[in-house]
Coordinates of C-alpha atoms in Angstrom, one line a residue:
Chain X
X272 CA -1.8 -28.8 -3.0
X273 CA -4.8 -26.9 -1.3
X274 CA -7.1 -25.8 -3.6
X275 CA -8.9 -22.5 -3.2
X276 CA -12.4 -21.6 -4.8
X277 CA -13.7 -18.6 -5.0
X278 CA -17.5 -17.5 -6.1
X279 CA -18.6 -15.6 -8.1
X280 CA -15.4 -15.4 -10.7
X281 CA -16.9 -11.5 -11.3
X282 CA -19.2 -9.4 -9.3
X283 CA -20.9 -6.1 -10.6
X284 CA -22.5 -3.6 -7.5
X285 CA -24.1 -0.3 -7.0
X286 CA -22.0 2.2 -5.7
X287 CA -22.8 2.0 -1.5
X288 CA -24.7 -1.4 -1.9
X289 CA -22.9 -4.4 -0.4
X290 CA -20.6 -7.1 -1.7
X291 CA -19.0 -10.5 -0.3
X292 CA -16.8 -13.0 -2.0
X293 CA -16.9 -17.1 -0.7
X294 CA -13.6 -18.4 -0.9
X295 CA -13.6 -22.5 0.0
X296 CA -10.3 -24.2 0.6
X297 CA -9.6 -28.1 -0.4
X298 CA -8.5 -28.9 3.8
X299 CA -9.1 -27.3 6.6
X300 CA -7.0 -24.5 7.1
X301 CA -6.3 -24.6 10.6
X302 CA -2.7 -24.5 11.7
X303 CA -0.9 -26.7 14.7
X304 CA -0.6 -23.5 16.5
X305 CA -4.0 -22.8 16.4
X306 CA -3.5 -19.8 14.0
X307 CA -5.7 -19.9 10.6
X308 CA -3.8 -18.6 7.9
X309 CA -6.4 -17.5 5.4
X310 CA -5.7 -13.7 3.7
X311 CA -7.6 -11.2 1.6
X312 CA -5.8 -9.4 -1.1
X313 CA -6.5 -6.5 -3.2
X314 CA -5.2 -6.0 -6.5
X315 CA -6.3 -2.6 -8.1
X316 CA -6.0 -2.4 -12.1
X317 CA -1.7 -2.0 -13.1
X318 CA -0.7 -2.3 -8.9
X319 CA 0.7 -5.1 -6.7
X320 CA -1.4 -6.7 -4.2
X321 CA -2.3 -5.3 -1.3
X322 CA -3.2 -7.2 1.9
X323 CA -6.6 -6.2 3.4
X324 CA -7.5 -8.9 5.9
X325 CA -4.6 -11.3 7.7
X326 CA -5.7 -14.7 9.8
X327 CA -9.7 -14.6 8.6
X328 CA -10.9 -11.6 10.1
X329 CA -8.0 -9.0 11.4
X330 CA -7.6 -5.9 9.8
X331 CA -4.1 -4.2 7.7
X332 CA -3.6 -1.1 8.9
X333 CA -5.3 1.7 6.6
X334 CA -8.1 -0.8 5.6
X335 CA -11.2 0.6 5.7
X336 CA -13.4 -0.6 8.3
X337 CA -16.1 -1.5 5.5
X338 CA -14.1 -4.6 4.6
X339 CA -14.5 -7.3 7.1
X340 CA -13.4 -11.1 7.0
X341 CA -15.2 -14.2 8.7
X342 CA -15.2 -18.1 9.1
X343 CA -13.1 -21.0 9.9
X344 CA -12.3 -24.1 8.5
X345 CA -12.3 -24.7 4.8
X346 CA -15.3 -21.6 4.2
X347 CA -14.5 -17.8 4.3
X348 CA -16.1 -14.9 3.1
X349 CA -14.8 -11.1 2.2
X350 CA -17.4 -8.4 2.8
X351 CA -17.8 -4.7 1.7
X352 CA -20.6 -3.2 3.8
X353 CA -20.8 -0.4 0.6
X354 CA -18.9 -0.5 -2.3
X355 CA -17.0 2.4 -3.7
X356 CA -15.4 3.6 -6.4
X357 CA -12.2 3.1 -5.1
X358 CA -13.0 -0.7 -4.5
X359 CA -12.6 -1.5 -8.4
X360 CA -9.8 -4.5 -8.7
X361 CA -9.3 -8.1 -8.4
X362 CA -9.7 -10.0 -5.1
X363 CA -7.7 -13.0 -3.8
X364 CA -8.2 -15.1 -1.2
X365 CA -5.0 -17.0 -0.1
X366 CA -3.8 -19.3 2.5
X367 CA -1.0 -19.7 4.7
X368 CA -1.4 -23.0 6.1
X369 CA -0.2 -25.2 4.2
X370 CA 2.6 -25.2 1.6
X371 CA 2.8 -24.7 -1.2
X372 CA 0.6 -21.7 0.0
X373 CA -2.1 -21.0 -2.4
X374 CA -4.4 -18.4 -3.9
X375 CA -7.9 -18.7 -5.3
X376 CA -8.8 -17.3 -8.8
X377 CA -9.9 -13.9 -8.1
X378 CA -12.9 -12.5 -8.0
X379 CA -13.2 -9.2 -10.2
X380 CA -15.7 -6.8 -8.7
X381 CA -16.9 -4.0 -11.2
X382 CA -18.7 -0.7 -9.4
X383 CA -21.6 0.3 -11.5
Chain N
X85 CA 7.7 2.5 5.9
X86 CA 8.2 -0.6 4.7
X87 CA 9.7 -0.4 1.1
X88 CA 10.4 -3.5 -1.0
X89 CA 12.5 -3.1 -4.6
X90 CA 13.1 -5.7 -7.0
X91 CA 15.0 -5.2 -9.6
X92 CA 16.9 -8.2 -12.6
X93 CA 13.9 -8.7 -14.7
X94 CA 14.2 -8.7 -18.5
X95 CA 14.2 -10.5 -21.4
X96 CA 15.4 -14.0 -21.7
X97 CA 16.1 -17.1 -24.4
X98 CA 14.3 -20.2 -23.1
X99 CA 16.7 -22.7 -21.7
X100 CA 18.8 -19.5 -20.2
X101 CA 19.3 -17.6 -16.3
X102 CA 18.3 -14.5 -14.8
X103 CA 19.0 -13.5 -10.9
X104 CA 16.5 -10.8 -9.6
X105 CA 17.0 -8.8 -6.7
X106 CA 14.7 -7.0 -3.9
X107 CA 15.9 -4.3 -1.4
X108 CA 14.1 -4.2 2.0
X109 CA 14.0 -0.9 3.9
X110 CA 11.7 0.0 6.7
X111 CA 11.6 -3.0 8.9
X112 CA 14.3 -5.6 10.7
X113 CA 15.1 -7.7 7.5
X114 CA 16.4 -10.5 9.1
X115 CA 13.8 -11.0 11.3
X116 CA 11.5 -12.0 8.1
X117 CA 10.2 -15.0 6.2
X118 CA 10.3 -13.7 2.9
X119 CA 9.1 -14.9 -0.6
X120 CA 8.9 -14.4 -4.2
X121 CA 5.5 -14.7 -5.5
X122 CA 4.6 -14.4 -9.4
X123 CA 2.0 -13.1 -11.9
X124 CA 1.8 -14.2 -15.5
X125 CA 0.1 -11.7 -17.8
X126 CA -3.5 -11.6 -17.0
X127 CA -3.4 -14.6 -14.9
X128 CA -3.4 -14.5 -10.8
X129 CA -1.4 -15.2 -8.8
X130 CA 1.4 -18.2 -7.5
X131 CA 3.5 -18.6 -4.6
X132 CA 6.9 -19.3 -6.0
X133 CA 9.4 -20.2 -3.2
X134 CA 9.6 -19.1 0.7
X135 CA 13.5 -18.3 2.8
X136 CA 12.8 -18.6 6.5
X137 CA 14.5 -15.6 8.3
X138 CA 18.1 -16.7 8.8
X139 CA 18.3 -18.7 5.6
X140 CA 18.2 -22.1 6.6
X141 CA 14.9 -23.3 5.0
X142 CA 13.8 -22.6 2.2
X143 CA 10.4 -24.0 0.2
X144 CA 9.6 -24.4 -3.7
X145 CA 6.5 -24.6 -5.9
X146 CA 6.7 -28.1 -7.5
X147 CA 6.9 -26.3 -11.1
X148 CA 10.3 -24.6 -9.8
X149 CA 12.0 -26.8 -7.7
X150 CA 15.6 -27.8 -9.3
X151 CA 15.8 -25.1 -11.6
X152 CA 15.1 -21.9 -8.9
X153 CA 16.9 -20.9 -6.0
X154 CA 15.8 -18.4 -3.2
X155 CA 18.9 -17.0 -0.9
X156 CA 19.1 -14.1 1.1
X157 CA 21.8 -11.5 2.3
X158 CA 20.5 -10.3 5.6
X159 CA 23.8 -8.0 5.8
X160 CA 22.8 -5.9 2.9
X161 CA 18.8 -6.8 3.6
X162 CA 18.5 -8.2 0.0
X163 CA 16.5 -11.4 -1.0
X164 CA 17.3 -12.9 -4.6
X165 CA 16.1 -15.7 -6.9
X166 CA 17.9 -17.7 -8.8
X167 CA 16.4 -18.7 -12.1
X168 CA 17.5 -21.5 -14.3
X169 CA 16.6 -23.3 -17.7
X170 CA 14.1 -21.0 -17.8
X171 CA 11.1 -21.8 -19.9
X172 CA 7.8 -19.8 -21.5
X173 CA 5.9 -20.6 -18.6
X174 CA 7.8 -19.1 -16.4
X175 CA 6.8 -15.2 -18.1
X176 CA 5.6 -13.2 -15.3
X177 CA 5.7 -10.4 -13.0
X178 CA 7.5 -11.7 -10.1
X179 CA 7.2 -9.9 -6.7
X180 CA 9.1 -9.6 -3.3
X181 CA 6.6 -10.1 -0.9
X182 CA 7.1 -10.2 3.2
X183 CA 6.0 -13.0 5.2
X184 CA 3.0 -14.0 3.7
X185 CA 2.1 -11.0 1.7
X186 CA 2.0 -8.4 4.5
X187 CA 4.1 -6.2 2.0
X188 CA 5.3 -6.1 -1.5
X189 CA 6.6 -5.2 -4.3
X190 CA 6.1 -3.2 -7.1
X191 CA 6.9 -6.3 -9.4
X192 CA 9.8 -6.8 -11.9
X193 CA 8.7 -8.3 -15.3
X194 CA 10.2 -11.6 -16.8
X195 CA 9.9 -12.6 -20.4
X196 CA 11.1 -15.9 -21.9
X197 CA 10.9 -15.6 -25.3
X198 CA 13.0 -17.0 -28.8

């Protein structure tokens, strides 16, 4: 199975300060079709996921333009160009590529 | 809107069954991979089992294979999981999810418990 990393396990930011989340997958996460099926979740405290970022870097619709996704291969990264209150949960990279399709352990991020 | 429902959670005897449901609206169910996907209390999360659109394939996690079963009904837009010889580990929150987590659920809890 494809093993996803993420760093750091827990993140604590300022309120309008930036954030970003590494997520490192075990192989290469390029697809035959040329498609790279990585996804950011969003998990606020007592809801269901919700997908932010689809295929590295394209946006859910309603996702604030503050998140933004990037990279290719097996590293990827989640950024919040300024936190918010509303950003409080548990974030999951996943990917898409290869089954069984996997998820990394979350990455908590606390707003101080 | 895109509205996904499960429903068949509960409380059950290790060794026993338990069929959950989920209810698409708001989008062409049959034109949809879909997928359970759970969440064991305070844990993250696992991809549990994949149905390709018109039901003819259909993909388990290694710890599920043999005992669960994913089907669909495209007619009344319903997705189900089969669930048998259930054990401890399998307590979770399980969730309907579209494709590969575009949408889902609100979750339905499972408990396999003496």
């Amino acid at each position: 199975d494809v093993v996803m990393t993420q760093s750091p396990l827990s993140l604590s930011v300022t309120l309008g300060q930036p954030a970003s989340i590494s997520c490192r997958s075990s192989q290469s996460l390029l697809y035959s079709n040329g498609n790279t099926y990585l996804n950011w979740f969003q998990q606020r405290p007592g809801q269901s996921p919700r997908r932010l970022i689809y295929e590295v870097s394209k946006w859910d619709s309603g996702v604030p333009d503050r998140f933004s996704g990037s990279g290719s291969g097996t590293d990827f990264t989640l950024r919040i160009s300024r936190v918010e209150a509303e950003d409080v949960g548990i974030y999951y990279c996943m990917q898409g590529t290869h089954w069984p399709w996997t998820f990394g352990q979350g990455t908590k991020v606390e707003v101080k | 809107e895109v509205q996904l429902v499960e429903s068949g959670g509960g409380l059950v005897q290790p060794g026993g069954s338990l069929r959950l449901s989920c209810v698409a609206s708001g989008f062409t169910f049959s034109g949809y991979w879909m997928s359970w996907v759970r969440q064991a209390p305070g844990k993250g999360l696992e991809w549990v089992a994949n149905i390709k659109h018109d039901g003819s394939e259909e993909y388990y996690v290694d710890s599920v294979r043999g005992r669960f079963t994913i089907s669909r009904d495209n007619a009344k837009d319903s997705l189900y999981l089969q669930m048998n010889n259930m054990r401890a580990d399998d307590t979770a929150v399980y969730y309907c999810a579209q494709k590969r987590g575009d949408y889902w659920g609100q979750g339905t809890l499972v408990t396999v418990s003496s």
